[in-house]
Amino acid sequence: MRKCRLIFLACLLMVAMDTSAKVKLPQFFQSGMVIQREKPFPIWGKADAGEKIIVRINKFKTIVFADSNGKFCVNLPTMKAGGPYTLMIGDVVLTNILVGDVWLCSGQSNMDVTIERVYPQYTKEIDQFANDHVRLFRIQNETNTHGVQEDIRPTSINWKPLTKQNAWLFSALGSFLGKRMQEKSGVPQGIIVNSWGGTPIEAWISADTLQKDYPVLVEKTQLYQNNEFVKAQAKANQLADQRWNEILNEKDPGVQLRFTAIDYDDSAWETVNQYSMEWAKKGKKGIIGSIWLRQHINIDKAHAGKPARLLLGTLFDADYTYLNGQEIGRTYYQYPPRRYDIPEGLLREGDNVITVRFINKYGTAHFIKEKPYMLAFGDDRFSLNPMPTDFIPLSENWKHHAGADMPSCPSGDVSLQNLPTTLFNAVVYPLAPYAIRGVVWYQGESNTGNPAPYADMLRKMMNNWRTLWNDPKLPFCIVQLANYMEPVEQPQHSNWAQLREAQRCVAKDDPYAALAVAIDLGETVDIHPLRKKELAERVGLCLDQLAYHKNVRLSPQPTSAKVEGNEVIVTFDQPLRPDEQSEFELAGTDHKFVNAKGVAKGNQVLLDSSIPNPVIVRYAWKDNPIRAHLYSTNGLPAAPFEIKITK
């Protein structure tokens, strides 16, 4: 708590006349903010050296003096939940202040996933978002390769109340969590989201924490401390990308011949199935450049002219999509679902043409399976849960024409957010010592390439942040990675499973951490599963236990495994839903795993052993253990695990 250690000259003094000091506060301190209840609450900032700053809130008043560098810090006393209050700090007046619980939600893209992305899953509930006692704050992304900085950048979502509009581009998990915690506790909730898609855990850890065991990582960041080099490389990448696109458009016959036009004659084009992928290859390699697809769709009189929504699943990688010659949407990368709104009057009776221009700078263009491909009509066209009732499915067959075949676009990596320490420096260090109740950590996908050091790094990060906030008991809810990728029947070597086990073990060994299991909430074809409300409920249960000390059961965890005759008996920490079980595996001393079936009874799973002398049992140890269905009697899934068998 370096800011408040600078000085602590505050005293409870009443003065005859108040003077107003010119005060500059960190970006966090704004009207509408939530102050953490039942903890001393630090207020810090800058003024003229030696300046007297009067601080008032509710019935509390104190005076603090800026030090010789103009810095000041004072703690507000512990307060009960309530508000709204007015907070005066020198000449700054902040209004509509609530006192409640503040949660820091951090990680990578699955914490990033917005309400807009998941809206079709929860249209009715999101349409009714209106809770002034849930306040949202989004940390603006920033990096720093040189060292820690004192403040964050201004942000557009700054202690906004929970509404559909305010939450639209805010974290879906954070939004649902705030709503859930406020409704359960009746206490105001502040949700601070500090996440960045694709970032590895080492970016969120301080340099001094990494230096001892991972000095090479720290040195890697030091290579990018030359600002002129970084700017030059970024500019070079921008110019290369610009020129690549210019050449693409010059070479592409579809641009010159207007493949998008409704009256363009595509009768000679080859017909291809969208899932074959051969149309997107040259030899065995994916085509780098552009590819054109067109599909004719007949619209009857009842639907002609009506507003609609084109659901074009999810595509790899970038696309420009047109209807009857008019662009209706574009997406620049692979992950977002394509949901393109069609304005009233564009669809005509009879023949209509959808044209998709794929642009790929790497990989192979393709359509993602198991996603909706349709034209949806009516008031429920925005919903996917349930699906729209009035829709026209798209065909899997498209007319195909080659575009421009291009070389790879040259680039140099200047993704500073992926370098060690850069996010800690820029968007973690400046937050402390703003008082918080706990942390939700949803990250790990970007570390699955090398999961071995993840447990150590996660422990280091948690201790790092606890030290920063001067709170050795700061609660952490760790969200375990969801199921993802193609399911397989037989045991597999899975980096995703290894990283999940690292998350589980860290949570199990830390008395102030808990694990939110998401192994049944993922999707085979989407690294960003949409069921964020269900996940928020599980995170909320973890916080109920960690922060509110409620006696709640979380996901089942194994406590022991032993051999009895031809059975392996795995005991858990709570009663299980009785059911036959798959996705268990056994191995002997050779560490070669085989599938094992069993049944859940009471708080145990009884497995038939098909190998002599099994020494290890594991569960759901796959990228996507889709047949895993071991649940507690209260409906929570068991965490994937691997443990030794005792004799």
XYZ file of C-alpha atoms in Angstrom:
647
model
C 0.000 0.000 0.000
C 2.728 2.363 -1.121
C 0.419 5.321 -1.717
C -0.889 5.519 1.829
C 2.493 4.810 3.389
C 3.788 8.070 1.987
C 2.045 10.005 4.728
C -0.752 9.548 7.170
C -1.247 12.930 8.769
C -5.041 12.800 8.839
C -6.699 13.705 12.097
C -10.258 14.297 13.201
C -10.160 18.072 13.501
C -12.960 20.562 13.359
C -11.945 23.908 11.949
C -13.754 27.197 12.045
C -13.291 27.897 8.335
C -12.872 25.371 5.512
C -10.448 26.063 2.671
C -10.668 24.435 -0.743
C -7.527 22.790 -2.102
C -6.974 22.174 -5.808
C -7.011 18.384 -5.869
C -6.287 15.871 -8.630
C -7.671 12.382 -8.020
C -6.967 9.061 -9.750
C -9.406 8.017 -12.484
C -11.105 5.596 -10.087
C -12.552 8.378 -7.953
C -15.654 9.583 -9.752
C -19.276 10.275 -9.023
C -21.294 7.082 -8.823
C -18.457 4.989 -7.413
C -18.877 2.201 -4.887
C -16.885 2.309 -1.658
C -16.046 -1.013 -0.043
C -18.021 -1.465 3.164
C -16.584 -2.603 6.505
C -12.994 -1.746 5.528
C -10.939 1.417 5.903
C -11.233 3.109 2.521
C -8.135 4.891 1.155
C -8.485 8.193 -0.658
C -5.345 9.439 -2.401
C -4.325 12.017 -4.930
C -2.250 15.131 -5.569
C -2.378 18.796 -4.588
C 0.151 21.566 -4.039
C 2.953 20.662 -1.660
C 1.872 21.247 1.932
C -1.728 21.926 0.883
C -4.469 21.217 3.419
C -7.206 18.956 2.024
C -10.527 18.612 3.820
C -12.346 15.312 3.261
C -16.034 14.885 4.114
C -18.564 12.081 3.673
C -21.787 11.532 5.560
C -20.992 12.676 9.145
C -17.255 12.123 8.798
C -14.763 14.948 8.338
C -10.985 14.898 8.403
C -7.995 16.936 7.257
C -4.898 15.697 5.466
C -1.858 17.616 4.234
C -0.076 16.970 0.941
C 3.575 16.059 1.390
C 6.542 17.818 -0.195
C 5.810 16.049 -3.500
C 2.178 17.076 -3.431
C 0.893 13.589 -2.631
C -1.689 12.828 0.014
C -3.555 9.778 1.307
C -6.208 9.378 3.953
C -8.395 6.492 5.039
C -12.118 6.933 5.388
C -13.440 5.009 8.391
C -15.216 1.697 7.967
C -18.802 2.233 6.883
C -21.885 0.072 6.646
C -23.616 -0.514 3.329
C -25.726 2.409 2.254
C -25.888 5.653 0.373
C -26.093 7.544 -1.818
C -23.623 9.961 -0.235
C -21.674 13.007 -1.335
C -17.895 12.802 -0.985
C -15.933 16.060 -0.871
C -12.133 15.997 -1.275
C -10.800 19.524 -1.278
C -12.464 21.303 -4.177
C -13.685 18.036 -5.766
C -17.288 17.018 -5.116
C -18.315 13.458 -5.965
C -21.997 12.602 -5.775
C -24.192 9.488 -5.741
C -21.614 7.424 -3.836
C -22.717 3.988 -2.627
C -21.156 1.846 0.084
C -21.225 -1.884 -0.606
C -19.001 -4.626 -2.011
C -16.445 -4.150 -4.786
C -15.190 -7.026 -6.942
C -12.215 -6.947 -9.294
C -12.889 -9.197 -12.310
C -9.777 -9.886 -14.332
C -8.341 -12.235 -16.950
C -8.549 -12.611 -20.700
C -11.230 -12.834 -23.392
C -13.800 -14.940 -21.574
C -13.943 -12.244 -18.929
C -14.073 -9.720 -21.782
C -17.064 -11.326 -23.561
C -19.745 -8.660 -23.587
C -23.463 -8.558 -22.963
C -23.883 -7.835 -26.679
C -22.258 -11.201 -27.470
C -24.477 -13.243 -25.137
C -27.664 -11.220 -25.655
C -29.412 -13.901 -27.792
C -29.115 -16.313 -24.845
C -30.837 -14.015 -22.357
C -32.838 -11.454 -24.342
C -35.700 -10.980 -21.877
C -33.496 -10.655 -18.807
C -31.044 -8.270 -20.458
C -33.891 -6.154 -21.829
C -34.976 -5.641 -18.211
C -31.563 -4.697 -16.810
C -32.209 -1.733 -14.501
C -30.387 -1.773 -11.174
C -28.872 1.443 -9.862
C -27.325 -0.485 -6.964
C -24.978 -2.309 -9.362
C -22.258 -0.026 -10.731
C -19.935 -0.955 -13.616
C -16.355 0.224 -14.154
C -14.202 -0.876 -17.110
C -10.442 -0.425 -16.929
C -9.142 0.970 -20.216
C -6.538 -1.322 -21.807
C -2.969 -0.042 -21.561
C 0.560 -1.449 -21.335
C 3.829 -0.287 -19.833
C 7.178 -1.967 -20.541
C 9.225 0.438 -18.420
C 7.734 -0.075 -14.964
C 4.731 0.688 -12.817
C 2.614 3.779 -13.372
C 0.480 5.768 -10.964
C -2.874 5.966 -12.732
C -5.036 4.342 -15.378
C -6.388 5.938 -18.549
C -9.844 7.559 -18.693
C -12.598 5.103 -19.538
C -16.086 5.360 -20.997
C -17.714 2.916 -18.559
C -17.008 4.639 -15.257
C -19.268 3.564 -12.405
C -22.320 3.375 -14.651
C -25.479 1.750 -13.232
C -26.475 -1.625 -14.620
C -28.722 -1.056 -17.622
C -28.885 -2.764 -20.989
C -27.238 0.213 -22.651
C -24.431 0.571 -20.098
C -23.732 -3.169 -20.002
C -23.920 -3.712 -23.775
C -20.144 -3.547 -24.222
C -19.328 -4.560 -20.650
C -18.356 -8.012 -19.398
C -21.310 -10.412 -19.439
C -19.882 -12.405 -16.538
C -19.314 -9.197 -14.579
C -22.806 -7.890 -15.314
C -24.586 -11.077 -14.294
C -22.358 -11.424 -11.233
C -23.130 -7.905 -10.022
C -26.846 -8.447 -10.528
C -26.743 -11.795 -8.738
C -24.704 -10.575 -5.774
C -26.888 -7.489 -5.296
C -30.127 -9.473 -5.411
C -28.796 -12.096 -2.988
C -27.220 -9.690 -0.496
C -29.317 -6.545 -0.860
C -26.033 -4.620 -0.769
C -24.725 -2.253 -3.487
C -22.190 -3.899 -5.786
C -19.270 -2.412 -7.678
C -17.936 -4.497 -10.584
C -14.499 -3.509 -11.873
C -13.518 -5.357 -15.056
C -9.829 -5.394 -15.886
C -9.259 -7.911 -18.674
C -7.606 -8.223 -22.065
C -8.259 -10.969 -24.604
C -5.431 -13.342 -25.453
C -3.127 -12.282 -22.630
C -1.001 -14.800 -20.689
C -0.806 -14.851 -16.921
C 2.781 -13.553 -16.856
C 1.578 -10.206 -18.217
C -0.372 -9.717 -14.979
C 2.555 -10.341 -12.590
C 5.099 -7.813 -11.354
C 8.709 -7.869 -12.523
C 10.145 -8.368 -9.034
C 7.857 -11.380 -8.518
C 8.970 -12.995 -11.782
C 12.648 -12.034 -11.551
C 13.828 -14.818 -9.236
C 12.389 -17.847 -11.054
C 11.692 -16.472 -14.536
C 14.419 -13.883 -15.280
C 14.298 -14.559 -19.029
C 10.667 -13.437 -19.092
C 11.567 -10.124 -17.511
C 14.411 -9.686 -19.988
C 11.969 -10.328 -22.832
C 9.968 -7.278 -21.807
C 13.122 -5.184 -21.490
C 13.726 -5.676 -25.216
C 10.672 -3.485 -25.832
C 11.628 -0.584 -23.591
C 12.801 1.469 -26.553
C 9.739 3.510 -27.448
C 11.123 4.525 -30.825
C 11.611 0.883 -31.788
C 8.069 -0.033 -30.724
C 6.558 2.911 -32.614
C 8.621 2.150 -35.711
C 7.635 -1.519 -35.663
C 3.959 -0.677 -35.155
C 4.108 1.829 -38.008
C 5.817 -0.706 -40.253
C 3.114 -3.253 -39.488
C 0.424 -0.688 -40.244
C 2.003 0.217 -43.590
C 2.516 -3.446 -44.509
C -1.115 -4.227 -43.715
C -2.301 -1.203 -45.679
C -0.239 -2.162 -48.732
C -1.323 -5.812 -48.499
C -4.965 -4.749 -48.628
C -4.316 -2.360 -51.524
C -2.745 -5.144 -53.595
C -5.532 -7.544 -52.576
C -8.204 -5.164 -53.861
C -6.249 -4.449 -57.055
C -5.918 -8.172 -57.845
C -9.351 -9.356 -56.669
C -11.657 -9.982 -59.665
C -14.691 -9.708 -57.411
C -13.924 -6.071 -56.680
C -13.462 -5.244 -60.355
C -16.437 -7.290 -61.634
C -18.781 -6.448 -58.742
C -19.461 -9.961 -57.477
C -21.713 -8.353 -54.861
C -24.255 -7.065 -57.391
C -27.653 -8.731 -57.245
C -27.802 -9.037 -61.044
C -24.315 -10.526 -61.410
C -24.502 -13.807 -63.353
C -22.957 -16.519 -61.163
C -24.424 -19.458 -63.089
C -20.968 -20.653 -64.119
C -19.611 -20.632 -60.566
C -18.783 -23.925 -58.889
C -21.194 -25.134 -56.190
C -19.487 -26.133 -52.906
C -20.553 -27.293 -49.473
C -19.668 -24.786 -46.778
C -18.172 -27.448 -44.505
C -15.913 -29.151 -47.077
C -13.083 -26.554 -46.796
C -11.602 -27.788 -50.089
C -12.894 -24.621 -51.742
C -10.633 -22.660 -49.370
C -7.425 -24.567 -50.155
C -4.747 -24.525 -52.821
C -3.265 -27.962 -52.728
C -3.073 -28.870 -49.058
C -2.678 -25.324 -47.764
C -5.281 -22.724 -47.010
C -5.614 -19.869 -49.487
C -4.142 -16.619 -48.235
C -6.097 -13.748 -49.740
C -9.781 -13.580 -50.664
C -12.539 -16.025 -51.615
C -16.093 -15.269 -52.764
C -19.274 -17.213 -51.973
C -22.814 -16.426 -53.101
C -26.144 -17.974 -52.130
C -29.555 -17.306 -53.685
C -32.522 -17.376 -51.351
C -36.193 -17.043 -52.275
C -38.318 -14.669 -50.195
C -42.100 -14.926 -50.295
C -44.484 -11.993 -50.289
C -45.139 -12.280 -46.529
C -41.459 -11.694 -45.687
C -40.485 -9.318 -48.474
C -39.482 -5.892 -47.205
C -39.513 -6.987 -43.566
C -36.565 -6.250 -41.282
C -34.621 -9.420 -40.550
C -31.412 -10.711 -39.066
C -28.888 -12.802 -40.959
C -27.319 -15.381 -38.663
C -24.167 -16.481 -40.427
C -22.780 -18.668 -37.685
C -19.116 -18.011 -36.992
C -16.544 -17.681 -39.748
C -12.772 -17.898 -40.070
C -11.273 -15.379 -40.399
C -12.510 -11.988 -41.682
C -15.619 -11.442 -43.771
C -17.490 -8.733 -45.653
C -21.128 -9.752 -46.124
C -23.625 -8.292 -48.591
C -27.318 -8.719 -49.328
C -28.608 -7.751 -52.756
C -25.474 -5.710 -53.351
C -25.582 -3.766 -50.075
C -23.060 -4.411 -47.320
C -24.888 -5.496 -44.157
C -21.916 -6.384 -41.957
C -18.233 -7.031 -41.616
C -16.102 -8.742 -38.958
C -12.331 -8.586 -38.856
C -11.463 -11.757 -36.949
C -12.696 -15.252 -36.262
C -14.375 -15.274 -32.864
C -17.466 -13.030 -32.968
C -20.703 -14.641 -34.158
C -21.955 -13.085 -37.372
C -25.314 -11.463 -36.624
C -26.064 -8.954 -39.330
C -29.240 -6.877 -39.247
C -31.123 -6.405 -42.514
C -32.959 -3.097 -42.755
C -36.583 -2.819 -43.721
C -37.097 -2.764 -47.478
C -33.876 -4.534 -48.528
C -35.323 -8.028 -48.917
C -37.438 -8.304 -52.051
C -40.018 -10.828 -53.137
C -38.446 -13.623 -55.145
C -34.703 -14.043 -55.677
C -32.266 -12.480 -53.187
C -28.508 -12.944 -53.036
C -26.204 -13.223 -50.014
C -22.558 -12.625 -50.893
C -19.670 -13.334 -48.511
C -16.143 -12.191 -49.196
C -13.690 -14.109 -47.001
C -10.311 -12.516 -46.328
C -7.630 -14.643 -44.704
C -4.095 -13.639 -43.794
C -3.365 -17.074 -42.340
C -4.995 -20.484 -41.961
C -7.919 -21.768 -44.008
C -11.235 -19.990 -44.491
C -14.162 -22.000 -43.133
C -17.606 -22.025 -41.566
C -17.877 -23.157 -37.941
C -20.209 -26.104 -37.415
C -22.948 -26.262 -34.783
C -23.792 -22.579 -35.233
C -27.055 -21.123 -36.589
C -27.202 -20.225 -40.292
C -30.532 -18.615 -41.133
C -32.589 -15.549 -41.937
C -34.636 -14.743 -38.837
C -37.764 -12.594 -38.796
C -40.133 -11.216 -36.180
C -39.682 -9.711 -32.749
C -37.838 -12.798 -31.482
C -35.190 -12.725 -34.240
C -32.597 -11.542 -31.705
C -33.069 -14.607 -29.491
C -31.289 -17.935 -29.670
C -32.752 -19.218 -26.408
C -35.350 -20.082 -27.528
C -34.591 -20.008 -31.232
C -36.579 -17.654 -33.481
C -39.950 -19.055 -34.508
C -40.040 -17.419 -37.944
C -36.927 -18.166 -39.962
C -35.640 -19.397 -43.303
C -32.642 -21.735 -43.019
C -29.674 -21.124 -45.275
C -28.442 -23.881 -47.530
C -25.069 -25.493 -46.850
C -24.333 -25.119 -50.570
C -22.848 -21.932 -51.999
C -21.683 -20.708 -55.373
C -17.897 -20.317 -55.204
C -15.361 -18.174 -57.062
C -11.691 -17.550 -56.349
C -10.598 -14.097 -55.320
C -7.000 -12.936 -55.034
C -4.204 -15.318 -54.069
C -1.786 -13.380 -51.847
C 1.528 -13.889 -50.039
C 1.489 -13.736 -46.259
C 1.280 -10.248 -44.834
C 4.643 -9.338 -43.219
C 4.469 -8.293 -39.591
C 6.541 -8.027 -36.454
C 5.053 -8.762 -33.062
C 4.422 -5.626 -31.017
C 1.581 -7.061 -28.934
C 2.921 -5.521 -25.748
C -0.063 -6.790 -23.750
C 1.291 -10.328 -24.143
C 4.692 -9.524 -22.653
C 5.477 -10.313 -19.010
C 4.675 -7.587 -16.435
C 3.232 -5.071 -18.912
C -0.349 -5.276 -17.638
C 0.651 -5.390 -13.998
C 2.569 -2.171 -14.552
C -0.199 -0.319 -16.372
C -3.557 -1.612 -15.134
C -3.015 -3.483 -11.851
C -0.512 -1.439 -9.843
C -2.489 1.827 -10.250
C -5.638 0.260 -8.779
C -4.302 -0.387 -5.295
C -5.016 0.411 -2.571
C -8.643 1.012 -3.715
C -10.462 -1.253 -1.268
C -12.062 -4.360 -2.787
C -13.878 -7.388 -1.370
C -12.335 -9.983 -3.671
C -11.016 -10.992 -7.094
C -12.512 -13.134 -9.863
C -9.780 -14.557 -12.117
C -10.836 -16.044 -15.484
C -7.727 -16.718 -17.545
C -5.592 -19.570 -18.807
C -6.449 -20.270 -22.428
C -3.334 -18.401 -23.555
C -1.113 -20.526 -21.302
C -2.330 -23.926 -22.524
C 0.629 -24.123 -24.899
C 2.870 -24.623 -21.851
C 0.760 -25.467 -18.791
C 3.620 -26.804 -16.629
C 4.522 -23.529 -14.854
C 0.950 -22.263 -14.579
C 0.270 -23.348 -10.995
C 3.444 -21.655 -9.788
C 2.649 -18.502 -11.721
C -0.933 -18.400 -10.451
C 0.259 -18.689 -6.844
C 2.820 -15.969 -7.484
C 0.220 -13.690 -9.040
C -2.239 -14.139 -6.184
C 0.442 -13.451 -3.558
C 1.666 -10.527 -5.679
C -1.781 -8.904 -5.707
C -2.415 -9.641 -2.030
C 0.837 -7.904 -1.182
C -0.087 -4.970 -3.394
C -3.409 -4.566 -1.565
C -1.786 -5.373 1.796
C -4.417 -8.067 2.341
C -2.986 -11.581 2.778
C -6.525 -12.986 2.949
C -7.823 -11.316 -0.215
C -10.300 -13.841 -1.693
C -9.747 -15.221 -5.196
C -12.388 -17.080 -7.197
C -10.563 -18.986 -9.942
C -12.703 -19.898 -12.939
C -11.589 -23.234 -14.332
C -11.351 -23.464 -18.119
C -14.483 -24.712 -19.864
C -14.632 -27.672 -22.232
C -13.556 -26.877 -25.786
C -12.507 -28.462 -29.101
C -13.390 -31.735 -30.775
C -14.420 -34.530 -28.361
C -12.515 -37.814 -28.442
C -13.377 -41.255 -27.093
C -9.968 -42.454 -25.952
C -7.595 -40.948 -23.368
C -5.591 -38.051 -24.739
C -2.684 -35.888 -23.754
C -4.436 -32.605 -23.009
C -2.716 -29.338 -22.174
C -6.141 -27.921 -21.354
C -6.682 -30.654 -18.774
C -3.252 -30.008 -17.263
C -4.007 -26.327 -16.905
C -7.406 -27.076 -15.334
C -5.640 -29.287 -12.815
C -3.221 -26.468 -12.008
C -6.199 -24.197 -11.350
C -7.890 -26.821 -9.192
C -4.803 -27.541 -7.098
C -4.053 -23.864 -6.481
C -7.616 -23.261 -5.329
C -7.611 -26.400 -3.160
C -4.364 -25.506 -1.404
C -5.229 -21.854 -0.756
C -7.611 -21.239 2.183
C -8.742 -17.945 0.639
C -9.407 -19.252 -2.877
C -12.191 -21.265 -4.483
C -12.797 -22.883 -7.851
C -15.748 -22.142 -10.139
C -16.096 -25.167 -12.426
C -17.223 -24.599 -16.030
C -16.487 -28.006 -17.561
C -20.112 -28.394 -18.703
C -20.640 -24.819 -19.925
C -18.264 -24.811 -22.889
C -18.765 -25.331 -26.607
C -17.028 -27.686 -29.006
C -16.536 -25.028 -31.674
C -16.273 -21.811 -29.672
C -13.536 -20.838 -27.246
C -15.931 -18.184 -25.917
C -18.953 -20.072 -24.551
C -22.068 -17.967 -24.125
C -23.572 -19.306 -20.881
C -22.127 -16.561 -18.737
C -25.166 -16.197 -16.457
C -24.855 -19.812 -15.300
C -21.142 -19.264 -14.732
C -21.856 -16.083 -12.754
C -24.060 -18.107 -10.409
C -21.186 -20.517 -9.711
C -18.753 -17.646 -9.209
C -21.300 -16.087 -6.860
C -21.410 -19.267 -4.778
C -17.619 -19.129 -4.447
C -17.817 -15.516 -3.262
C -20.639 -16.401 -0.867
C -18.267 -18.867 0.751
C -15.060 -16.834 0.590
C -16.291 -13.335 1.376
C -19.576 -13.861 3.195
C -18.511 -17.093 4.959
C -21.746 -18.821 4.037
C -21.986 -22.562 4.434
C -22.415 -23.400 0.745
C -21.325 -26.453 -1.202
C -19.179 -25.841 -4.236
C -18.298 -28.367 -6.952
C -17.366 -31.855 -5.709
C -13.674 -32.510 -5.133
C -11.980 -35.891 -4.681
C -10.510 -36.578 -1.270
C -9.016 -40.040 -1.824
C -8.860 -43.056 -4.122
C -8.169 -46.650 -3.148
C -8.296 -50.178 -4.577
C -10.683 -52.757 -3.157
C -10.632 -56.038 -5.072
C -11.336 -55.275 -8.723
C -12.696 -51.821 -7.983
C -11.194 -48.404 -7.581
C -13.181 -46.319 -5.111
C -12.926 -42.549 -5.411
C -14.294 -40.643 -2.428
C -15.549 -37.062 -2.689
C -16.177 -34.293 -0.211
C -19.974 -34.378 -0.613
C -22.898 -36.525 -1.800
C -23.108 -37.164 -5.537
C -26.027 -37.555 -7.891
C -26.416 -41.341 -8.392
C -25.663 -42.172 -12.007
C -23.488 -44.266 -14.294
C -20.198 -42.524 -15.065
C -17.943 -42.087 -18.080
C -14.823 -39.990 -18.638
C -12.899 -41.722 -15.849
C -9.485 -43.174 -16.687
C -7.028 -45.432 -14.870
C -3.304 -45.994 -15.337
C -0.655 -48.267 -13.886
C 2.988 -47.464 -13.249
C 3.534 -47.164 -17.023
C 1.268 -44.092 -16.970
C -0.751 -45.441 -19.925
C -4.367 -44.539 -19.344
C -7.419 -46.587 -20.272
C -11.090 -45.732 -20.012
C -12.946 -46.893 -16.911
C -16.667 -47.008 -16.271
C -18.359 -46.818 -12.949
C -21.279 -45.609 -10.922
C -21.759 -42.818 -8.390
C -23.200 -43.881 -5.036
C -23.356 -41.678 -1.969
C -20.146 -39.680 -1.906
C -18.167 -42.232 -3.921
C -17.615 -43.348 -7.485
C -17.018 -47.092 -7.879
C -14.917 -47.876 -10.944
C -14.353 -51.254 -12.590
C -10.604 -51.704 -12.937
C -9.604 -53.204 -16.276
C -5.887 -53.095 -15.490
C -3.870 -54.707 -12.688
C -2.458 -52.481 -9.964
C -3.823 -49.085 -11.013
C -1.937 -46.201 -9.412
C -3.589 -43.102 -10.914
C -7.203 -42.147 -11.558
C -8.309 -39.111 -13.470
C -11.633 -37.632 -14.515
C -12.652 -35.458 -17.474
C -9.025 -35.329 -18.584
C -9.646 -34.162 -22.136
C -9.858 -30.913 -24.043
C -13.604 -31.476 -24.272
C -14.829 -34.280 -22.001
C -18.314 -34.012 -23.413
C -19.620 -37.164 -21.679
C -18.647 -35.962 -18.209
C -21.725 -35.887 -16.001
C -20.588 -36.312 -12.420
C -22.653 -33.886 -10.358
C -23.293 -33.162 -6.720
C -26.817 -33.599 -5.384
C -27.216 -29.806 -5.597
C -26.430 -29.842 -9.321
C -22.829 -28.615 -9.538
C -20.366 -30.475 -11.789
C -17.314 -32.155 -10.337
C -14.017 -30.544 -11.257
C -11.728 -32.461 -13.616
C -8.858 -33.967 -11.622
C -5.996 -36.431 -11.432
C -5.026 -38.112 -8.126
C -2.941 -41.032 -6.943
C -4.524 -44.268 -5.779
C -3.545 -45.564 -2.349
C -3.389 -49.231 -1.520
